mmCIF file of C-alpha atoms and ligand atoms in Angstrom:
data_model
loop_
_atom_site.group_PDB
_atom_site.id
_atom_site.type_symbol
_atom_site.label_atom_id
_atom_site.label_comp_id
_atom_site.label_asym_id
_atom_site.label_seq_id
_atom_site.Cartn_x
_atom_site.Cartn_y
_atom_site.Cartn_z
ATOM 1 C CA MET C 1 -159.865 166.495 121.191
ATOM 2 C CA PRO C 2 -161.440 169.155 123.136
ATOM 3 C CA GLU C 3 -159.391 172.816 123.552
ATOM 4 C CA ASP C 4 -159.209 172.409 127.215
ATOM 5 C CA THR C 5 -157.911 168.996 126.914
ATOM 6 C CA PRO C 6 -154.487 168.730 128.434
ATOM 7 C CA ARG C 7 -151.840 167.719 126.163
ATOM 8 C CA PRO C 8 -151.011 163.793 126.517
ATOM 9 C CA GLY C 9 -147.563 162.736 127.233
ATOM 10 C CA LEU C 10 -144.965 162.459 129.789
ATOM 11 C CA ARG C 11 -144.733 165.073 132.137
ATOM 12 C CA MET C 12 -140.815 166.009 133.026
ATOM 13 C CA GLY C 13 -138.987 167.584 135.840
ATOM 14 C CA VAL C 14 -135.348 168.128 135.666
ATOM 15 C CA LEU C 15 -132.788 168.167 138.430
ATOM 16 C CA GLY C 16 -130.128 170.383 138.604
ATOM 17 C CA CYS C 17 -129.339 173.318 136.173
ATOM 18 C CA ALA C 18 -126.602 171.706 134.720
ATOM 19 C CA ASP C 19 -125.011 172.735 131.456
ATOM 20 C CA ILE C 20 -125.826 169.487 129.518
ATOM 21 C CA ALA C 21 -130.149 170.894 130.593
ATOM 22 C CA VAL C 22 -129.498 173.697 129.080
ATOM 23 C CA ARG C 23 -127.884 173.163 125.619
ATOM 24 C CA ARG C 24 -129.133 170.403 124.849
ATOM 25 C CA ILE C 25 -131.972 168.822 126.869
ATOM 26 C CA LEU C 26 -134.278 171.671 127.954
ATOM 27 C CA PRO C 27 -134.636 172.896 124.505
ATOM 28 C CA ALA C 28 -135.199 169.251 123.265
ATOM 29 C CA ILE C 29 -138.148 168.469 126.023
ATOM 30 C CA VAL C 30 -139.894 172.074 125.466
ATOM 31 C CA GLU C 31 -140.186 171.478 120.915
ATOM 32 C CA HIS C 32 -140.937 167.609 121.632
ATOM 33 C CA PRO C 33 -144.857 166.920 120.545
ATOM 34 C CA SER C 34 -145.281 163.795 123.558
ATOM 35 C CA VAL C 35 -143.353 165.235 126.466
ATOM 36 C CA ARG C 36 -144.032 168.372 128.704
ATOM 37 C CA LEU C 37 -141.697 170.280 130.673
ATOM 38 C CA VAL C 38 -143.429 170.796 134.185
ATOM 39 C CA ALA C 39 -140.704 171.798 136.572
ATOM 40 C CA VAL C 40 -136.786 172.436 136.949
ATOM 41 C CA ALA C 41 -135.316 172.376 140.490
ATOM 42 C CA SER C 42 -131.793 173.721 141.887
ATOM 43 C CA ARG C 43 -129.969 173.858 144.917
ATOM 44 C CA ASP C 44 -130.319 177.743 144.537
ATOM 45 C CA GLY C 45 -133.537 178.903 144.096
ATOM 46 C CA ALA C 46 -132.777 181.835 141.852
ATOM 47 C CA ARG C 47 -131.095 179.675 139.281
ATOM 48 C CA SER C 48 -133.748 177.656 139.162
ATOM 49 C CA ALA C 49 -136.390 180.636 138.599
ATOM 50 C CA ARG C 50 -134.028 181.988 135.672
ATOM 51 C CA LEU C 51 -134.133 178.797 134.089
ATOM 52 C CA ALA C 52 -137.733 178.216 134.579
ATOM 53 C CA ALA C 53 -138.505 181.956 133.171
ATOM 54 C CA ARG C 54 -136.532 180.789 130.025
ATOM 55 C CA PHE C 55 -137.965 177.550 129.482
ATOM 56 C CA GLY C 56 -141.879 178.309 130.302
ATOM 57 C CA CYS C 57 -142.020 176.468 133.399
ATOM 58 C CA ALA C 58 -142.235 176.168 136.998
ATOM 59 C CA ALA C 59 -139.306 176.596 139.386
ATOM 60 C CA VAL C 60 -138.539 174.601 142.772
ATOM 61 C CA THR C 61 -136.040 174.847 145.368
ATOM 62 C CA GLY C 62 -134.144 171.480 146.200
ATOM 63 C CA TYR C 63 -134.615 168.325 144.094
ATOM 64 C CA ARG C 64 -136.902 166.479 147.270
ATOM 65 C CA ALA C 65 -139.672 169.181 146.790
ATOM 66 C CA LEU C 66 -139.693 168.390 142.894
ATOM 67 C CA LEU C 67 -139.771 164.910 143.369
ATOM 68 C CA ASP C 68 -142.505 165.372 145.809
ATOM 69 C CA ARG C 69 -145.065 167.072 143.195
ATOM 70 C CA ASP C 70 -147.516 164.550 141.745
ATOM 71 C CA ASP C 71 -147.812 166.238 138.183
ATOM 72 C CA ILE C 72 -144.542 165.306 137.465
ATOM 73 C CA ASP C 73 -144.246 161.439 135.979
ATOM 74 C CA ALA C 74 -140.325 161.278 134.844
ATOM 75 C CA VAL C 75 -137.219 163.123 136.121
ATOM 76 C CA TYR C 76 -134.207 163.726 134.324
ATOM 77 C CA VAL C 77 -130.894 164.085 136.318
ATOM 78 C CA PRO C 78 -127.627 165.469 135.526
ATOM 79 C CA LEU C 79 -126.381 165.866 138.199
ATOM 80 C CA PRO C 80 -122.451 164.428 138.815
ATOM 81 C CA PRO C 81 -122.036 161.033 138.378
ATOM 82 C CA GLY C 82 -121.192 160.640 142.740
ATOM 83 C CA MET C 83 -125.056 162.176 143.048
ATOM 84 C CA HIS C 84 -126.788 159.665 140.646
ATOM 85 C CA HIS C 85 -127.007 156.935 142.059
ATOM 86 C CA GLU C 86 -128.568 158.359 145.369
ATOM 87 C CA TRP C 87 -131.186 160.412 143.373
ATOM 88 C CA VAL C 88 -132.085 158.243 141.054
ATOM 89 C CA ALA C 89 -132.435 155.860 143.684
ATOM 90 C CA GLU C 90 -134.521 158.970 145.030
ATOM 91 C CA ALA C 91 -136.984 159.400 142.070
ATOM 92 C CA LEU C 92 -137.406 155.629 141.829
ATOM 93 C CA THR C 93 -139.110 155.425 145.326
ATOM 94 C CA ALA C 94 -141.049 158.570 144.198
ATOM 95 C CA GLY C 95 -142.595 156.590 141.401
ATOM 96 C CA LYS C 96 -140.810 158.698 138.731
ATOM 97 C CA HIS C 97 -139.614 157.233 135.033
ATOM 98 C CA VAL C 98 -135.712 158.551 134.799
ATOM 99 C CA LEU C 99 -133.423 159.763 132.235
ATOM 100 C CA VAL C 100 -130.211 159.927 134.086
ATOM 101 C CA GLU C 101 -127.036 161.209 132.423
ATOM 102 C CA LYS C 102 -124.291 158.779 131.689
ATOM 103 C CA PRO C 103 -122.839 156.891 133.844
ATOM 104 C CA LEU C 104 -125.779 155.376 135.551
ATOM 105 C CA SER C 105 -123.612 155.149 138.782
ATOM 106 C CA THR C 106 -119.775 155.173 139.680
ATOM 107 C CA THR C 107 -120.210 151.238 140.243
ATOM 108 C CA TYR C 108 -121.491 148.335 139.318
ATOM 109 C CA GLU C 109 -123.011 147.486 142.452
ATOM 110 C CA GLN C 110 -125.199 150.833 142.721
ATOM 111 C CA SER C 111 -126.280 150.493 138.835
ATOM 112 C CA ALA C 112 -127.047 146.718 139.169
ATOM 113 C CA GLU C 113 -128.863 148.203 142.935
ATOM 114 C CA LEU C 114 -130.883 151.054 140.335
ATOM 115 C CA VAL C 115 -131.822 148.457 137.622
ATOM 116 C CA ALA C 116 -133.326 146.263 140.147
ATOM 117 C CA THR C 117 -135.509 148.966 141.528
ATOM 118 C CA ALA C 118 -136.672 150.149 138.689
ATOM 119 C CA GLY C 119 -137.738 147.004 137.055
ATOM 120 C CA ARG C 120 -139.495 145.962 140.706
ATOM 121 C CA LEU C 121 -141.361 149.325 140.563
ATOM 122 C CA GLY C 122 -141.792 148.787 137.288
ATOM 123 C CA LEU C 123 -140.366 152.141 135.751
ATOM 124 C CA ALA C 124 -138.102 153.206 133.118
ATOM 125 C CA LEU C 125 -134.434 154.160 133.560
ATOM 126 C CA THR C 126 -132.593 155.236 130.810
ATOM 127 C CA GLU C 127 -128.555 156.379 130.582
ATOM 128 C CA ASN C 128 -128.562 158.916 128.038
ATOM 129 C CA PHE C 129 -126.004 157.601 125.650
ATOM 130 C CA MET C 130 -127.697 159.970 123.062
ATOM 131 C CA PHE C 131 -125.447 158.769 120.111
ATOM 132 C CA LEU C 132 -127.040 155.312 120.437
ATOM 133 C CA HIS C 133 -129.914 157.431 118.397
ATOM 134 C CA HIS C 134 -128.639 158.781 115.445
ATOM 135 C CA SER C 135 -128.837 156.610 112.711
ATOM 136 C CA GLN C 136 -125.391 156.966 111.376
ATOM 137 C CA HIS C 137 -124.387 153.717 113.018
ATOM 138 C CA ALA C 138 -126.962 151.555 111.398
ATOM 139 C CA ALA C 139 -125.912 153.038 108.090
ATOM 140 C CA VAL C 140 -122.195 152.184 109.057
ATOM 141 C CA ARG C 141 -123.543 148.825 109.944
ATOM 142 C CA ASP C 142 -125.077 148.264 106.934
ATOM 143 C CA LEU C 143 -121.880 149.284 104.805
ATOM 144 C CA ALA C 144 -119.531 147.393 106.887
ATOM 145 C CA ARG C 145 -121.306 144.293 106.361
ATOM 146 C CA GLU C 146 -121.773 145.226 102.613
ATOM 147 C CA GLU C 147 -118.098 146.072 101.945
ATOM 148 C CA ILE C 148 -115.033 145.012 104.765
ATOM 149 C CA GLY C 149 -115.387 141.485 104.668
ATOM 150 C CA GLU C 150 -114.993 140.255 107.878
ATOM 151 C CA LEU C 151 -114.679 142.130 110.942
ATOM 152 C CA ARG C 152 -111.340 142.541 112.183
ATOM 153 C CA VAL C 153 -110.750 145.234 114.527
ATOM 154 C CA PHE C 154 -113.277 147.886 116.260
ATOM 155 C CA SER C 155 -111.290 151.268 117.409
ATOM 156 C CA SER C 156 -112.566 154.364 119.249
ATOM 157 C CA SER C 157 -110.981 157.525 120.715
ATOM 158 C CA PHE C 158 -113.014 159.871 122.390
ATOM 159 C CA GLY C 159 -110.572 162.687 124.032
ATOM 160 C CA VAL C 160 -111.556 166.650 124.806
ATOM 161 C CA PRO C 161 -108.717 169.596 126.176
ATOM 162 C CA PRO C 162 -109.140 169.956 129.864
ATOM 163 C CA PRO C 163 -112.633 170.522 131.624
ATOM 164 C CA ASP C 164 -112.628 173.977 133.538
ATOM 165 C CA PRO C 165 -110.410 173.464 137.427
ATOM 166 C CA SER C 166 -113.915 174.132 138.830
ATOM 167 C CA SER C 167 -115.865 171.201 137.245
ATOM 168 C CA PHE C 168 -116.681 167.976 139.172
ATOM 169 C CA ARG C 169 -114.734 166.262 136.341
ATOM 170 C CA HIS C 170 -111.956 166.815 138.726
ATOM 171 C CA ASP C 171 -113.626 165.550 142.072
ATOM 172 C CA ALA C 172 -113.292 162.173 142.600
ATOM 173 C CA ARG C 173 -116.157 162.384 145.347
ATOM 174 C CA LEU C 174 -118.367 163.647 142.554
ATOM 175 C CA GLY C 175 -117.668 160.659 140.630
ATOM 176 C CA GLY C 176 -115.119 162.603 138.410
ATOM 177 C CA GLY C 177 -112.350 161.489 135.900
ATOM 178 C CA ALA C 178 -112.021 160.283 132.160
ATOM 179 C CA LEU C 179 -113.351 156.848 132.560
ATOM 180 C CA LEU C 180 -116.874 158.000 133.655
ATOM 181 C CA ASP C 181 -117.128 161.221 131.288
ATOM 182 C CA VAL C 182 -115.509 160.315 128.119
ATOM 183 C CA GLY C 183 -114.583 156.514 128.416
ATOM 184 C CA VAL C 184 -117.994 155.618 128.381
ATOM 185 C CA TYR C 185 -118.628 156.455 125.226
ATOM 186 C CA PRO C 186 -116.386 154.291 123.636
ATOM 187 C CA LEU C 187 -117.097 151.402 125.614
ATOM 188 C CA ARG C 188 -120.938 151.471 124.603
ATOM 189 C CA ALA C 189 -120.248 151.990 120.646
ATOM 190 C CA ALA C 190 -117.863 148.751 120.900
ATOM 191 C CA GLN C 191 -121.179 147.188 122.372
ATOM 192 C CA LEU C 192 -123.223 149.049 119.630
ATOM 193 C CA GLN C 193 -120.619 147.621 116.614
ATOM 194 C CA LEU C 194 -119.517 144.374 118.066
ATOM 195 C CA ASP C 195 -121.302 141.054 117.589
ATOM 196 C CA GLY C 196 -120.957 138.868 121.592
ATOM 197 C CA GLU C 197 -119.764 139.908 124.778
ATOM 198 C CA LEU C 198 -116.852 141.608 125.559
ATOM 199 C CA ASP C 199 -114.352 140.922 127.885
ATOM 200 C CA VAL C 200 -111.618 143.417 129.139
ATOM 201 C CA LEU C 201 -107.864 142.021 128.501
ATOM 202 C CA GLY C 202 -106.170 144.966 129.819
ATOM 203 C CA ALA C 203 -106.186 148.609 130.172
ATOM 204 C CA CYS C 204 -104.386 152.121 131.536
ATOM 205 C CA LEU C 205 -105.314 154.632 133.403
ATOM 206 C CA ARG C 206 -103.551 158.124 134.115
ATOM 207 C CA VAL C 207 -103.994 159.495 137.149
ATOM 208 C CA ASP C 208 -103.639 163.029 138.401
ATOM 209 C CA GLU C 209 -102.056 162.726 141.727
ATOM 210 C CA ALA C 210 -102.952 166.390 142.781
ATOM 211 C CA THR C 211 -106.956 165.108 142.362
ATOM 212 C CA GLY C 212 -106.607 161.526 142.389
ATOM 213 C CA VAL C 213 -108.605 161.326 138.903
ATOM 214 C CA ASP C 214 -108.319 159.251 135.871
ATOM 215 C CA VAL C 215 -107.363 161.825 133.349
ATOM 216 C CA ALA C 216 -107.176 159.236 130.112
ATOM 217 C CA GLY C 217 -107.119 156.044 129.494
ATOM 218 C CA SER C 218 -106.626 153.106 127.072
ATOM 219 C CA ALA C 219 -108.495 149.795 127.180
ATOM 220 C CA LEU C 220 -107.920 146.830 124.843
ATOM 221 C CA LEU C 221 -111.328 144.439 124.762
ATOM 222 C CA SER C 222 -111.906 141.298 123.077
ATOM 223 C CA THR C 223 -115.413 138.926 121.242
ATOM 224 C CA ALA C 224 -115.115 135.754 122.278
ATOM 225 C CA THR C 225 -113.824 134.999 118.532
ATOM 226 C CA GLY C 226 -110.989 137.329 118.705
ATOM 227 C CA VAL C 227 -112.477 140.590 117.388
ATOM 228 C CA THR C 228 -110.794 143.186 119.519
ATOM 229 C CA ALA C 229 -111.606 146.413 120.261
ATOM 230 C CA GLN C 230 -108.993 149.121 120.976
ATOM 231 C CA LEU C 231 -110.460 152.223 123.028
ATOM 232 C CA ASP C 232 -108.763 155.544 123.983
ATOM 233 C CA PHE C 233 -109.902 158.807 126.458
ATOM 234 C CA GLY C 234 -109.503 161.455 128.449
ATOM 235 C CA PHE C 235 -109.238 164.741 129.095
ATOM 236 C CA GLN C 236 -106.390 165.886 128.147
ATOM 237 C CA HIS C 237 -106.424 165.924 124.056
ATOM 238 C CA SER C 238 -107.085 167.722 121.212
ATOM 239 C CA TYR C 239 -110.853 166.782 120.398
ATOM 240 C CA ARG C 240 -111.747 163.539 118.847
ATOM 241 C CA SER C 241 -114.723 161.873 118.880
ATOM 242 C CA ALA C 242 -114.529 158.888 116.506
ATOM 243 C CA TYR C 243 -114.643 155.126 115.895
ATOM 244 C CA ALA C 244 -113.585 152.704 112.970
ATOM 245 C CA LEU C 245 -113.980 149.202 111.885
ATOM 246 C CA TRP C 246 -111.359 147.325 110.161
ATOM 247 C CA GLY C 247 -111.661 144.295 108.091
ATOM 248 C CA SER C 248 -110.583 141.501 105.638
ATOM 249 C CA ARG C 249 -111.621 143.562 102.832
ATOM 250 C CA GLY C 250 -111.646 147.602 103.935
ATOM 251 C CA ARG C 251 -111.994 149.683 106.522
ATOM 252 C CA ILE C 252 -114.685 152.466 107.451
ATOM 253 C CA SER C 253 -114.543 155.432 110.133
ATOM 254 C CA VAL C 254 -117.025 157.518 111.336
ATOM 255 C CA PRO C 255 -115.198 161.267 112.497
ATOM 256 C CA ARG C 256 -118.197 162.506 114.608
ATOM 257 C CA ALA C 257 -119.419 159.559 116.598
ATOM 258 C CA PHE C 258 -120.826 160.870 119.693
ATOM 259 C CA THR C 259 -121.965 164.101 119.297
ATOM 260 C CA PRO C 260 -122.708 165.380 115.655
ATOM 261 C CA PRO C 261 -124.616 168.151 115.648
ATOM 262 C CA ARG C 262 -128.619 167.940 114.284
ATOM 263 C CA GLU C 263 -127.751 169.703 111.264
ATOM 264 C CA HIS C 264 -124.550 168.254 110.584
ATOM 265 C CA ARG C 265 -124.111 165.729 107.567
ATOM 266 C CA PRO C 266 -121.992 162.636 108.550
ATOM 267 C CA VAL C 267 -118.975 161.784 106.532
ATOM 268 C CA VAL C 268 -117.711 158.150 106.514
ATOM 269 C CA ARG C 269 -114.555 156.955 104.774
ATOM 270 C CA LEU C 270 -114.015 153.430 103.207
ATOM 271 C CA GLU C 271 -110.823 152.469 102.466
ATOM 272 C CA GLN C 272 -110.700 149.618 100.292
ATOM 273 C CA GLN C 273 -107.628 148.131 98.927
ATOM 274 C CA ASP C 274 -107.575 150.068 95.182
ATOM 275 C CA ARG C 275 -109.684 153.244 96.072
ATOM 276 C CA THR C 276 -110.875 155.371 99.538
ATOM 277 C CA THR C 277 -114.988 156.536 98.898
ATOM 278 C CA GLU C 278 -116.385 159.016 101.251
ATOM 279 C CA LEU C 279 -120.121 158.784 101.849
ATOM 280 C CA THR C 280 -122.293 161.507 102.975
ATOM 281 C CA LEU C 281 -124.957 160.483 105.310
ATOM 282 C CA ALA C 282 -128.300 161.665 106.145
ATOM 283 C CA ALA C 283 -128.258 164.533 109.379
ATOM 284 C CA ASP C 284 -129.969 163.457 112.366
ATOM 285 C CA HIS C 285 -131.299 164.523 115.304
ATOM 286 C CA GLN C 286 -129.620 162.402 117.713
ATOM 287 C CA VAL C 287 -131.245 164.398 121.467
ATOM 288 C CA GLY C 288 -134.528 164.626 120.036
ATOM 289 C CA ASN C 289 -134.412 160.605 118.950
ATOM 290 C CA ALA C 290 -133.006 159.876 122.596
ATOM 291 C CA LEU C 291 -136.118 161.648 123.934
ATOM 292 C CA ASP C 292 -138.346 159.870 122.067
ATOM 293 C CA ALA C 293 -137.425 156.693 122.914
ATOM 294 C CA PHE C 294 -137.214 157.904 126.701
ATOM 295 C CA ALA C 295 -140.950 158.914 126.236
ATOM 296 C CA ALA C 296 -141.779 155.461 124.580
ATOM 297 C CA ALA C 297 -140.353 153.380 127.343
ATOM 298 C CA ALA C 298 -141.736 155.542 130.025
ATOM 299 C CA LEU C 299 -145.129 155.005 128.118
ATOM 300 C CA SER C 300 -145.344 151.507 127.264
ATOM 301 C CA ASP C 301 -143.438 148.989 129.431
ATOM 302 C CA THR C 302 -141.984 147.162 126.006
ATOM 303 C CA GLY C 303 -138.816 146.850 126.060
ATOM 304 C CA ARG C 304 -137.577 147.587 129.618
ATOM 305 C CA THR C 305 -135.934 144.498 130.348
ATOM 306 C CA ALA C 306 -133.465 144.657 127.165
ATOM 307 C CA LEU C 307 -132.468 148.391 128.309
ATOM 308 C CA GLY C 308 -131.633 147.080 131.912
ATOM 309 C CA GLU C 309 -129.367 144.474 130.529
ATOM 310 C CA ALA C 310 -127.770 146.905 128.499
ATOM 311 C CA LEU C 311 -127.254 149.297 131.472
ATOM 312 C CA LEU C 312 -125.637 146.338 133.517
ATOM 313 C CA ARG C 313 -123.126 145.459 130.355
ATOM 314 C CA GLN C 314 -121.835 148.974 130.490
ATOM 315 C CA ALA C 315 -121.699 149.045 133.920
ATOM 316 C CA LEU C 316 -119.808 145.620 134.250
ATOM 317 C CA LEU C 317 -117.414 146.540 131.949
ATOM 318 C CA VAL C 318 -116.110 149.797 133.221
ATOM 319 C CA GLU C 319 -115.822 148.336 136.185
ATOM 320 C CA GLN C 320 -113.783 145.750 134.513
ATOM 321 C CA VAL C 321 -111.546 148.767 132.836
ATOM 322 C CA ARG C 322 -111.109 150.044 136.371
ATOM 323 C CA LYS C 323 -109.830 146.552 137.649
ATOM 324 C CA ALA C 324 -107.878 145.763 134.804
ATOM 325 C CA ALA C 325 -105.810 149.074 134.554
ATOM 326 C CA ARG C 326 -102.234 149.757 135.124
ATOM 327 C CA ILE C 327 -102.516 153.143 136.966
ATOM 328 C CA VAL C 328 -99.838 155.520 136.262
ATOM 329 C CA SER C 329 -99.715 158.783 138.178
ATOM 330 C CA LEU C 330 -98.807 161.896 137.261
HETATM 331 N N1 NAP H 1 -125.396 163.012 127.444
HETATM 332 C C1 NAP H 1 -124.437 164.168 127.080
HETATM 333 O O1 NAP H 1 -123.879 164.301 125.874
HETATM 334 C C2 NAP H 1 -123.467 164.908 127.940
HETATM 335 C C3 NAP H 1 -122.722 165.658 127.849
HETATM 336 C C4 NAP H 1 -122.020 166.103 128.698
HETATM 337 C C5 NAP H 1 -122.579 165.910 130.313
HETATM 338 N N2 NAP H 1 -123.002 164.803 130.205
HETATM 339 C C6 NAP H 1 -123.488 164.489 131.275
HETATM 340 O O2 NAP H 1 -124.312 164.989 132.557
HETATM 341 C C7 NAP H 1 -124.002 165.516 133.340
HETATM 342 C C8 NAP H 1 -123.857 166.635 134.040
HETATM 343 O O3 NAP H 1 -122.598 167.196 133.232
HETATM 344 P P1 NAP H 1 -122.741 168.696 132.715
HETATM 345 O O4 NAP H 1 -121.663 168.769 132.553
HETATM 346 O O5 NAP H 1 -123.704 169.339 132.363
HETATM 347 O O6 NAP H 1 -122.668 169.311 134.659
HETATM 348 P P2 NAP H 1 -122.983 170.762 135.097
HETATM 349 O O7 NAP H 1 -123.011 171.869 134.213
HETATM 350 O O8 NAP H 1 -121.258 170.976 136.209
HETATM 351 O O9 NAP H 1 -123.701 170.634 136.543
HETATM 352 C C9 NAP H 1 -124.229 169.571 137.207
HETATM 353 C C10 NAP H 1 -125.186 170.039 138.061
HETATM 354 O O10 NAP H 1 -125.656 169.359 138.982
HETATM 355 C C11 NAP H 1 -125.780 169.887 140.213
HETATM 356 N N3 NAP H 1 -124.814 169.650 141.172
HETATM 357 C C12 NAP H 1 -125.708 169.374 142.556
HETATM 358 N N4 NAP H 1 -124.677 169.644 143.828
HETATM 359 C C13 NAP H 1 -123.244 169.592 143.016
HETATM 360 C C14 NAP H 1 -122.304 169.651 143.022
HETATM 361 N N5 NAP H 1 -121.961 169.211 144.478
HETATM 362 N N6 NAP H 1 -121.416 170.073 142.532
HETATM 363 C C15 NAP H 1 -121.323 170.793 141.148
HETATM 364 N N7 NAP H 1 -122.960 170.381 140.771
HETATM 365 C C16 NAP H 1 -123.892 170.152 141.592
HETATM 366 C C17 NAP H 1 -125.868 171.686 139.702
HETATM 367 O O11 NAP H 1 -127.210 172.132 139.477
HETATM 368 P P3 NAP H 1 -128.205 173.432 140.413
HETATM 369 O O12 NAP H 1 -126.738 173.839 141.349
HETATM 370 O O13 NAP H 1 -128.648 173.967 139.499
HETATM 371 O O14 NAP H 1 -128.663 172.104 141.843
HETATM 372 C C18 NAP H 1 -125.226 171.777 138.787
HETATM 373 O O15 NAP H 1 -125.587 172.552 137.815
HETATM 374 C C19 NAP H 1 -123.122 164.479 134.083
HETATM 375 O O16 NAP H 1 -123.189 163.075 134.711
HETATM 376 C C20 NAP H 1 -122.234 164.338 132.527
HETATM 377 O O17 NAP H 1 -121.409 163.167 132.305
HETATM 378 C C21 NAP H 1 -123.602 164.318 129.241
#
C-alpha cells in the first residue's frame, strides 16, 4: 500500500469523557490496528480538548456536533444509562455503528426499539460487556464438561464499595442503581454459562429512600430443566466479581470473572470429592478483544442478528428481575 493511502478500518468517535472511556476504551482504540480514534466530544469543550490532546484526536463540543461529522463510521457511548436510549438512537439515525456501554438502555421497550432501528438501518449495535471476550470462560466451560458432572447450580456475585456521592449511579433520572450498574453482569454471565432460556423466579432489591435507586439485590433464576442461577449484586459491598458452577461431581469457582486486568492469569479452583485443584489459565486482553469483536461486526454484517437477540434476552431478564423483586426500602 502506498505510504499516503489512509489506513483501512473503522473511524471512531466518543460521546462523553467518561471515566471508563479514559481508563479502558480510549487506550485500547489507540493501540488497535484496525480502529482509528477520530474525535472525542464533551458537553464541555475544555474537557474534550484535554482528552483529545492526550489521545491524539480531534476535540468536539457537544455530542450532536460529533454525530454530524462524516469522517466517523462508529461511536462509543459511555454516557450514564439514562442517556443511552436518546444518544444511541441519535447515533444510529446519523448512520453510525454503535458500541454502547452496558446497560444498552434502562427498559426492555427502549432496548427493543434500538435493536430494531439498528437492524432496519443495517448498523452494528453492541453492548460493551467486555468480560464476554475473555478466554477464561470458554476454558471454564470445557473444564466443567470434563470434571464436574451434571450442572446443578450457577452462582455469581458482583459487588463494589459505594460509588462517589456525585456519581450518576445514585440518580434515578440518569439510570442509576445497582441492578443496571453491576447486577447486569451476573445476569449476562448466567446466560453465557447455562444452556437454554432462563426464567426469573424471584428477586429482592434494596432501595435507598433518599435517592430512590436500588443499591443491592439478589435474584433466583432457573432453566426449564431446573438448573438454577443464584445472583447477588450491589454497591454496598466489599469488592467481589465472581461466579461458580456446581455440578454432580464437583464445583469450579472463577474469582476474577468480570474485570481481570490484561496481564492477570486467572486462577480457577476445582473442588472434587477427594481433592481441590487450582488451575492457572492464560492472561487475556478482554478490552482489546471486545473492540476486535465490535470492529468485526461493524466492518462486516455477519452475526448481527445473533448480537441483537442476545441484547433482547438480556434486557428482558433485567426487566423481569425488576418486576419480580420484593422492594425493601432502607
Ligand atoms: N464496561 C465496563 O467495564 C464499565 C465500567 C464502568 C462503567 N461502565 C458503564 O459506562 C458508562 C459510564 O460510566 P462511568 O463510570 O465511566 O461514568 P462517568 O465517569 O460518570 O462518565 C459519564 C460521562 O457522561 C457524560 N454526561 C453527560 N451528561 C451527564 C450528566 N447529566 N451527568 C453525568 N455525566 C454526564 C459526561 O461526559 P462529558 O461531561 O465529557 O460530556 C461524563 O463524563 C455507564 O453506562 C456505566 O455503566 C462500564
